[in-house]
PDB file of C-alpha atoms in Angstrom:
ATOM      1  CA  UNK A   1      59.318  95.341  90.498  1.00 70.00           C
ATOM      2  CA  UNK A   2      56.191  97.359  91.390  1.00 78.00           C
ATOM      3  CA  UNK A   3      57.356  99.599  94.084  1.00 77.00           C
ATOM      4  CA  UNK A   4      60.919 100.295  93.954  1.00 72.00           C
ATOM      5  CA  UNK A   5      62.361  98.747  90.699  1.00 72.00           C
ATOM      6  CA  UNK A   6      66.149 100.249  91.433  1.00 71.00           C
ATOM      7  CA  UNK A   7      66.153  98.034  94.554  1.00 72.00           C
ATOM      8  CA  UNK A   8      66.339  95.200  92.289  1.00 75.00           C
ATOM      9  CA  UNK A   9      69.990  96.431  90.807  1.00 74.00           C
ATOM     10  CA  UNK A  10      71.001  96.686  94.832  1.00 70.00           C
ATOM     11  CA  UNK A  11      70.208  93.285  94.916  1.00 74.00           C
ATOM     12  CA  UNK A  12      73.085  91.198  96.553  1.00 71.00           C
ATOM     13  CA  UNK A  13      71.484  87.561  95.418  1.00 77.00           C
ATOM     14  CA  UNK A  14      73.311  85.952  92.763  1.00 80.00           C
ATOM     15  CA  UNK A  15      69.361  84.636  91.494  1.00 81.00           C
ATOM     16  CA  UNK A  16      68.390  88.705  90.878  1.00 79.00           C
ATOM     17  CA  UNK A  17      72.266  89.183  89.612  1.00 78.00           C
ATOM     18  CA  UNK A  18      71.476  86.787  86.952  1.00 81.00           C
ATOM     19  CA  UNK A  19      68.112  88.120  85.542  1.00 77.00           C
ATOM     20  CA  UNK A  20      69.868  91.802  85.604  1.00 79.00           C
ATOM     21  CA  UNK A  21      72.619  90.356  82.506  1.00 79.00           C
ATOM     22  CA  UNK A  22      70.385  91.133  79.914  1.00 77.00           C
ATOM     23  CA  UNK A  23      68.296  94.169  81.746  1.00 78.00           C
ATOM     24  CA  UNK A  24      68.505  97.596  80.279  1.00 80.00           C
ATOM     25  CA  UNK A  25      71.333 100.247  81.373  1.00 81.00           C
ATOM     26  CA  UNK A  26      70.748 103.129  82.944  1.00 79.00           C
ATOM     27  CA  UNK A  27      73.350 105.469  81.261  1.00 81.00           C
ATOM     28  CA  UNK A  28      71.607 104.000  77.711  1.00 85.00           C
ATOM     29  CA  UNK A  29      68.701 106.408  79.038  1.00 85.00           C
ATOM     30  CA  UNK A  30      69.668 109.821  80.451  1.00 86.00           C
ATOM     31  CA  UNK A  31      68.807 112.673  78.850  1.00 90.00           C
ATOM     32  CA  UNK A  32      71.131 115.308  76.949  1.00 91.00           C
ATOM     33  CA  UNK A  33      71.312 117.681  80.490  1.00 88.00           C
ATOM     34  CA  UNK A  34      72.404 114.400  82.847  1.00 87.00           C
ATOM     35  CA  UNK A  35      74.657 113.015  80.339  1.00 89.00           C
ATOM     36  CA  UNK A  36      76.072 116.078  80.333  1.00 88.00           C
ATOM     37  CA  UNK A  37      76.223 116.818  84.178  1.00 84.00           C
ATOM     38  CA  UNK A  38      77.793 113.257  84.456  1.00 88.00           C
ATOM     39  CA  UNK A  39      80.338 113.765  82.193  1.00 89.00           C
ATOM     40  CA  UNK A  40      81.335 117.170  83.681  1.00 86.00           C
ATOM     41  CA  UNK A  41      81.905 114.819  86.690  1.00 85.00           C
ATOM     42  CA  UNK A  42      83.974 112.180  85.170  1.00 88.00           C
ATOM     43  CA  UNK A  43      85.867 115.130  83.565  1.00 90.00           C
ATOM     44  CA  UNK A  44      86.715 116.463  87.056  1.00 86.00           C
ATOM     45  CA  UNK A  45      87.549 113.358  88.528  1.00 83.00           C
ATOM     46  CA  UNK A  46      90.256 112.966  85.787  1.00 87.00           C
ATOM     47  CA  UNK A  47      91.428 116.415  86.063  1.00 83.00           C
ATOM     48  CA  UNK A  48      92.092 115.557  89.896  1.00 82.00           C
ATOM     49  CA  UNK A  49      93.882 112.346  88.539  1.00 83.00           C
ATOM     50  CA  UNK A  50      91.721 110.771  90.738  1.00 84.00           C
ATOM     51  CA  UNK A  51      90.452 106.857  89.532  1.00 87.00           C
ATOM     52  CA  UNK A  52      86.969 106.090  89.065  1.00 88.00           C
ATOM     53  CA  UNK A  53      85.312 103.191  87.647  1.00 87.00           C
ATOM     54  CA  UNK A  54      81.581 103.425  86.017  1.00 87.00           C
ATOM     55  CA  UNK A  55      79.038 101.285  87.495  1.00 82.00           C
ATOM     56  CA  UNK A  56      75.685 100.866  85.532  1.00 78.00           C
ATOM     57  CA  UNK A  57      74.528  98.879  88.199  1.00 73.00           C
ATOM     58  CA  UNK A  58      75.305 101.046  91.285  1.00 77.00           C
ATOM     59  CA  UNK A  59      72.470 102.715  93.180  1.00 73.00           C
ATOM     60  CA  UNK A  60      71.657 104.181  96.530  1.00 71.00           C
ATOM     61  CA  UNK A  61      69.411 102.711  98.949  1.00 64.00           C
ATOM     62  CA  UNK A  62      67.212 105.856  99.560  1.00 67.00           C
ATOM     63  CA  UNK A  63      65.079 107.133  96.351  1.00 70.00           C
ATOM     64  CA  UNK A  64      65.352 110.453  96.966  1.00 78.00           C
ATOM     65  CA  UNK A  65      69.066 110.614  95.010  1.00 81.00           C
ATOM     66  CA  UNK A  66      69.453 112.448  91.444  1.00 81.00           C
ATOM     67  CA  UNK A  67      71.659 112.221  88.547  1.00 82.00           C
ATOM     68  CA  UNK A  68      75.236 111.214  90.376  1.00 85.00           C
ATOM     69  CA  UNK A  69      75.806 108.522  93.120  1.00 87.00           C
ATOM     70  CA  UNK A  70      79.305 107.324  93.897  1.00 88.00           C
ATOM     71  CA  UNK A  71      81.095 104.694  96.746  1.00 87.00           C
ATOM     72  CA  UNK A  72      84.369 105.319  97.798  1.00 87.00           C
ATOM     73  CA  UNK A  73      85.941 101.191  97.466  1.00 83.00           C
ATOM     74  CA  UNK A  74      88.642 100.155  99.364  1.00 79.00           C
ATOM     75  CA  UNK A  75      90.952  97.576  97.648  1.00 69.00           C
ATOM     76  CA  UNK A  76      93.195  95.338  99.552  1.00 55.00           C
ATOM     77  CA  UNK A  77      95.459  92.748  98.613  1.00 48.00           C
ATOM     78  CA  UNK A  78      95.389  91.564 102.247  1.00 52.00           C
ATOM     79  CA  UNK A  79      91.595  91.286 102.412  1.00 54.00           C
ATOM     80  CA  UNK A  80      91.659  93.732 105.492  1.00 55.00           C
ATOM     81  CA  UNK A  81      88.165  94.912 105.099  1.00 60.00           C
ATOM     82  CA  UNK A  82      86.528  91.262 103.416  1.00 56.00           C
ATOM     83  CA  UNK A  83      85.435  90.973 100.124  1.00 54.00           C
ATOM     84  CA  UNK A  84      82.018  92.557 100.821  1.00 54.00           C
ATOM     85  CA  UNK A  85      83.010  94.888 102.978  1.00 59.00           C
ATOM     86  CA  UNK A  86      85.170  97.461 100.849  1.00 75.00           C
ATOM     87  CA  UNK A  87      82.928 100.224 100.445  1.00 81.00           C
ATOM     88  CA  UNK A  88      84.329 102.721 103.247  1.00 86.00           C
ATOM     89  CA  UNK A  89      81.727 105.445 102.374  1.00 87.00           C
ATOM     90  CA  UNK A  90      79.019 106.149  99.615  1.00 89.00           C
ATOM     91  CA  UNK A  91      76.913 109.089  98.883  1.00 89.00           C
ATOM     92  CA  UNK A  92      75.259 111.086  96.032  1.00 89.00           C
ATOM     93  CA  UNK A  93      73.227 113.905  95.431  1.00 87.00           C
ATOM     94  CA  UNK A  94      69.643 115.053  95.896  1.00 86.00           C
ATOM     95  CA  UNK A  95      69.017 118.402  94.704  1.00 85.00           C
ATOM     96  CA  UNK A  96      65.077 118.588  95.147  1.00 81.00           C
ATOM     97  CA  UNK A  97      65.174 116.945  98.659  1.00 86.00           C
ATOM     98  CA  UNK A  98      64.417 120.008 100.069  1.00 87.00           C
ATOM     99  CA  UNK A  99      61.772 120.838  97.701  1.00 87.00           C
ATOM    100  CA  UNK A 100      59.647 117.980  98.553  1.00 86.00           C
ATOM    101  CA  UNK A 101      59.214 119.170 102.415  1.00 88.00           C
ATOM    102  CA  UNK A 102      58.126 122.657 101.502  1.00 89.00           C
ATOM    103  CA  UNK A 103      61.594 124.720 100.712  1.00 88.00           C
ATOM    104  CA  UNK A 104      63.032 125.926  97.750  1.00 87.00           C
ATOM    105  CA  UNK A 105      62.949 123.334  95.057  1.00 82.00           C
ATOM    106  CA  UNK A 106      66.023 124.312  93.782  1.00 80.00           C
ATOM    107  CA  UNK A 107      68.408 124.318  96.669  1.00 85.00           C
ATOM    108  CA  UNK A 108      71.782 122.437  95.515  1.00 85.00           C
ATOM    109  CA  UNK A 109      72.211 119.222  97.781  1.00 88.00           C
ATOM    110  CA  UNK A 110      74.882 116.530  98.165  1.00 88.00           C
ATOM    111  CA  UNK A 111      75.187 113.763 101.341  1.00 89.00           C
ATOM    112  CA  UNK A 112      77.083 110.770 102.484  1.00 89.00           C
ATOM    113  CA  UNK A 113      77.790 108.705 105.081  1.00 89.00           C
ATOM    114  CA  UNK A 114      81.216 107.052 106.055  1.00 89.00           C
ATOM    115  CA  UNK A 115      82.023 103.807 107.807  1.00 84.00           C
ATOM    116  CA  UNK A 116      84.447 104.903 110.847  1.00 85.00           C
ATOM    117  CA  UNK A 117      85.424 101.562 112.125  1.00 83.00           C
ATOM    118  CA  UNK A 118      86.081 100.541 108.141  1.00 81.00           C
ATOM    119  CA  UNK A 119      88.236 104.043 107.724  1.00 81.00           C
ATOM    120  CA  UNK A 120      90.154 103.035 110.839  1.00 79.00           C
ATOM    121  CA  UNK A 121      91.216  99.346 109.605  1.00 77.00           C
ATOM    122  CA  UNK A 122      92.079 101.319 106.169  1.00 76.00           C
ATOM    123  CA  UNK A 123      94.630 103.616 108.267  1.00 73.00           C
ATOM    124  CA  UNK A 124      96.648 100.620 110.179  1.00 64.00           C
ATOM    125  CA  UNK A 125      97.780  99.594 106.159  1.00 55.00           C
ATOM    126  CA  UNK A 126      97.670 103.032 104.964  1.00 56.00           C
ATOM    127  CA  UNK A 127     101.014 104.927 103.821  1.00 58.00           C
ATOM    128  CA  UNK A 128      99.796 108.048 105.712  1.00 61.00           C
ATOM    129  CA  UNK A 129     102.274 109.517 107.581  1.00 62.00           C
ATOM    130  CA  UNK A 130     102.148 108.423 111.290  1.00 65.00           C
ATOM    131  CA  UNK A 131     101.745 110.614 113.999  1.00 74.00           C
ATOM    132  CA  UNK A 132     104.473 111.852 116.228  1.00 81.00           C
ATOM    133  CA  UNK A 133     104.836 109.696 118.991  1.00 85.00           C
ATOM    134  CA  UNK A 134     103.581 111.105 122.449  1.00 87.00           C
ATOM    135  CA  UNK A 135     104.723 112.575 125.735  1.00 91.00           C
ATOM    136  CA  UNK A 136     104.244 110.673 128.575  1.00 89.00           C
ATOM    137  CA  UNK A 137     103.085 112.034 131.867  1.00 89.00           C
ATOM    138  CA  UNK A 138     104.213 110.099 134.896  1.00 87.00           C
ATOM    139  CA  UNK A 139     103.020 110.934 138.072  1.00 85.00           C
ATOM    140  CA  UNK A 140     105.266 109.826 141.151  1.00 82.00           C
ATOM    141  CA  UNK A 141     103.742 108.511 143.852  1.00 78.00           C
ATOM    142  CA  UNK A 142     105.098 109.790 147.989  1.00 75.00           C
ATOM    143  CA  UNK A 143     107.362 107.966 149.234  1.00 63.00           C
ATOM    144  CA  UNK A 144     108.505 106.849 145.860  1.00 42.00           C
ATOM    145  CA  UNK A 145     111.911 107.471 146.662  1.00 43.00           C
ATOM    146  CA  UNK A 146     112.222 105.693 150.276  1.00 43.00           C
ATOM    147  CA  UNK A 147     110.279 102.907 148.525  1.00 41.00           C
ATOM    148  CA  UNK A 148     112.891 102.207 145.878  1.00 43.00           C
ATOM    149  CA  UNK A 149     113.830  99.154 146.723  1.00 46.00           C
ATOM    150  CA  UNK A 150     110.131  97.373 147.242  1.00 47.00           C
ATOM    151  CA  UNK A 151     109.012  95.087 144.777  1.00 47.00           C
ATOM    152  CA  UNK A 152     105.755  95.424 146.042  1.00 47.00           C
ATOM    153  CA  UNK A 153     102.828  98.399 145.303  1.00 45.00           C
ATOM    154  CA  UNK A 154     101.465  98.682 148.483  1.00 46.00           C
ATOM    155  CA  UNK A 155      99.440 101.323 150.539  1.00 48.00           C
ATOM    156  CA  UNK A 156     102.652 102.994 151.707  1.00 54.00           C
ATOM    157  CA  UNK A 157     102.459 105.207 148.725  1.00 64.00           C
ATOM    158  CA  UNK A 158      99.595 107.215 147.991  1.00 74.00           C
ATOM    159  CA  UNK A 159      98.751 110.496 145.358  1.00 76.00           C
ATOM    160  CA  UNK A 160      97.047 113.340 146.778  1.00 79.00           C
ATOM    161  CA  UNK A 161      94.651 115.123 144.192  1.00 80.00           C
ATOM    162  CA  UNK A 162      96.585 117.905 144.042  1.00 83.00           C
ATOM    163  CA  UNK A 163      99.567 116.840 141.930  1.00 85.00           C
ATOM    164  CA  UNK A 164      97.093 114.730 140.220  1.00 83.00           C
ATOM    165  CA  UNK A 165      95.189 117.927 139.229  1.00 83.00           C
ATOM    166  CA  UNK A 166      99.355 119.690 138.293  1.00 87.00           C
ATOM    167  CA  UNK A 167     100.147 117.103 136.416  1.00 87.00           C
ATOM    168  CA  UNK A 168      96.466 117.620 134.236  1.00 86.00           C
ATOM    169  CA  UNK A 169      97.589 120.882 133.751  1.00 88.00           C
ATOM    170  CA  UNK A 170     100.981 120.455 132.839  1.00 90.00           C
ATOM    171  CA  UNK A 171      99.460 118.073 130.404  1.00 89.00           C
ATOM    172  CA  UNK A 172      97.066 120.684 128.884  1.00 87.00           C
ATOM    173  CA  UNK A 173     100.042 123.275 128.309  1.00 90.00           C
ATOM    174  CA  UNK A 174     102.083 120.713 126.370  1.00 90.00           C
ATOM    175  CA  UNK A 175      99.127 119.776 124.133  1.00 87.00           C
ATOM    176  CA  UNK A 176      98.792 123.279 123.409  1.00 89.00           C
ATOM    177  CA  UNK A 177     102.130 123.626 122.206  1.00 88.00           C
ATOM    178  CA  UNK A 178     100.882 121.142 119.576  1.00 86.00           C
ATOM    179  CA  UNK A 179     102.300 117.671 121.130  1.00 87.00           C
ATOM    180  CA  UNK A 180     100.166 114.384 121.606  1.00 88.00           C
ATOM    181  CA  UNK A 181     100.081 113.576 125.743  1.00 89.00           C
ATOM    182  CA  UNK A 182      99.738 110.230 127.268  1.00 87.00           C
ATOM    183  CA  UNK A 183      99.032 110.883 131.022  1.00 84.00           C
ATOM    184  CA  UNK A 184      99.310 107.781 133.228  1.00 79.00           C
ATOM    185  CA  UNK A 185      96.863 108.288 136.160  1.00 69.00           C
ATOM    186  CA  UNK A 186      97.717 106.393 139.017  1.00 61.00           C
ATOM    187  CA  UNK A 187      96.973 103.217 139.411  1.00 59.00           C
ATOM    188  CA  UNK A 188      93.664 102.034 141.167  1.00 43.00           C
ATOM    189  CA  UNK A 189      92.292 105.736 141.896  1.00 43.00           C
ATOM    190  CA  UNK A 190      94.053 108.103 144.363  1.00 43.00           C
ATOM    191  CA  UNK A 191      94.601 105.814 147.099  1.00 46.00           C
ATOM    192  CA  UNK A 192      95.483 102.119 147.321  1.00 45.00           C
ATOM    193  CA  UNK A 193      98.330 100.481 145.337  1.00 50.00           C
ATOM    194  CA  UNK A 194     100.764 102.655 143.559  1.00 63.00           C
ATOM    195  CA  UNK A 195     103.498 101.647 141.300  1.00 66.00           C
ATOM    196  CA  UNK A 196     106.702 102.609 141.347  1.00 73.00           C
ATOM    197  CA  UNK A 197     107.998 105.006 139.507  1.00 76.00           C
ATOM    198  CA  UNK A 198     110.742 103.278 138.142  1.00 79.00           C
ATOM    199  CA  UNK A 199     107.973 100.762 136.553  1.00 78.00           C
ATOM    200  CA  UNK A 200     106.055 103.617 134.846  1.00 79.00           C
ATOM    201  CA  UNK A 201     109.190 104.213 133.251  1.00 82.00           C
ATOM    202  CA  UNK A 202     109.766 100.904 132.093  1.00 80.00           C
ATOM    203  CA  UNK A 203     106.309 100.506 131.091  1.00 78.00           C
ATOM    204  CA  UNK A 204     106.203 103.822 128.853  1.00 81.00           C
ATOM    205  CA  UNK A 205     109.649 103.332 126.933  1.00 83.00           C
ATOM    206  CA  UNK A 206     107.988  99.788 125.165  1.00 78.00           C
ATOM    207  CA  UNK A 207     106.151 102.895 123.741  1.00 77.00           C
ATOM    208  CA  UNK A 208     108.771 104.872 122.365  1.00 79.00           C
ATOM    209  CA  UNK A 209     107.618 108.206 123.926  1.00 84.00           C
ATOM    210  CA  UNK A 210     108.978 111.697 122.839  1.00 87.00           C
ATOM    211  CA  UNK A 211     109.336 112.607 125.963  1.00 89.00           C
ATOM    212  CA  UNK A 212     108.570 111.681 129.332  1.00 89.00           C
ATOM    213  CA  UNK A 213     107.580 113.650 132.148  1.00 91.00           C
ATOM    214  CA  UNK A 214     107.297 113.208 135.686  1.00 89.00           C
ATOM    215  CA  UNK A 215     105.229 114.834 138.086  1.00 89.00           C
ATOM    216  CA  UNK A 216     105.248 114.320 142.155  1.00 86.00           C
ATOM    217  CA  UNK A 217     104.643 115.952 145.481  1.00 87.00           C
ATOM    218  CA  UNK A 218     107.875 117.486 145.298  1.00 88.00           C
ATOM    219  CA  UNK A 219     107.498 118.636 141.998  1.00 90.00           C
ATOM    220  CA  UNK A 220     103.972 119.853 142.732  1.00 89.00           C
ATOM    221  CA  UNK A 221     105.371 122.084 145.528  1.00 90.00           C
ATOM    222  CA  UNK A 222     108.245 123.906 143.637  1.00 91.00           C
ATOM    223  CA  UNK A 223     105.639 123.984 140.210  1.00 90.00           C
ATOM    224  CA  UNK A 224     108.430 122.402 138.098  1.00 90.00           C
ATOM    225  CA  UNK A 225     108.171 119.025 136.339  1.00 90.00           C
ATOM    226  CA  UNK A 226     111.296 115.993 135.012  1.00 89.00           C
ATOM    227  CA  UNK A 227     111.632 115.897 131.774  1.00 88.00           C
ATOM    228  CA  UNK A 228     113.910 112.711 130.141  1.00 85.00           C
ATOM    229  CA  UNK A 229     114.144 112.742 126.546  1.00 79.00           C
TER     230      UNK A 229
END
């Protein structure tokens, strides 16, 4: 009550919520030039159709804010992000921050911070467009071919750096055509246990590439690549 006085509206115990029924509210006191700033905010915000509830009760954690503050809510039917987990980011401005460590006091200033993991569990329910799915790199292993028939991965087969190093660069040129690449590296560095090809390939299409492309020492030596669409 002494020190910080708006902490008490941040207050999250349902003892503090109580008192806070009957306290004052902080729109009943701004002055003609913040009543009019927030306005001219609400205004915009229904210009850009976008929906906004008012919130005498909100403030920000740090006391260096001014006139606006805001939280961007996530609302679920599912309960994806918990009951008191919806806000997904929050912010406000502070115009005479910059005043108060020397600068100009009347510098314009406006900050938030986002929750990323919060954003990301928003996204998996989202209706947002989803990306294309990727192209798949494969990279053949020698001996692959005489191999073909062995259930087994063992140290028969083997990748040499070099066509691991082709098919990075064949990856590089497709992503710069604009495409998402998956590259599958081979399996337990570049010697040991290999699988076969044939099993990359069954492995990737549970993924529903774009494409897939395969890369080996054949491949490597004539600087062309398999495509399968």
């Amino acid at each position: 009550m002494d020190t910080n006085p708006l902490r008490i509206l941040d207050s999250k115990s349902h003892k503090d919520q109580e008192i806070l029924t009957g306290a004052p509210v902080l729109s009943d006191y701004l002055d003609v030039v913040s009543r009019d700033h927030y306005e001219f905010v609400k205004d915009g915000l229904a210009a850009l159709s976008i929906p906004f509830v008012h919130d005498s009760k909100l403030v920000r954690g740090l006391d260096y804010y001014q006139r606006t503050v805001w939280e961007i809510v996530y609302g679920s039917a599912d309960g994806t992000l918990g009951e008191s987990q919806g806000t997904i980011l929050a912010g406000g401005r502070y115009d005479g921050l910059l005043g108060t460590f020397g600068g100009p006091a009347d510098v314009p200033s406006i900050g938030w911070a986002a929750g990323v993991e919060r954003i990301a569990l928003c996204l998996t329910k989202s209706h947002l467009p989803s990306s294309p799915p990727p192209v798949y790199i494969l990279i053949a292993p020698e001996k692959a071919a005489a191999a073909a028939n062995d259930s087994n991965c063992d140290n028969s087969r083997s990748v040499s750096p070099q066509v691991v190093y082709f098919a990075m660069q064949v990856a590089e040129a497709i992503r710069g055509r604009g495409h998402r690449v998956h590259t599958l590296h081979p399996k337990n560095g570049l010697r040991g246990n290999h699988q076969h090809l044939s099993k990359q390939i069954t492995r990737v299409l549970g993924q529903n590439p774009r494409h897939i492309v395969i890369v080996g020492p054949e491949e490597y030596s004539k600087g062309l690549v398999i495509l399968k669409s």
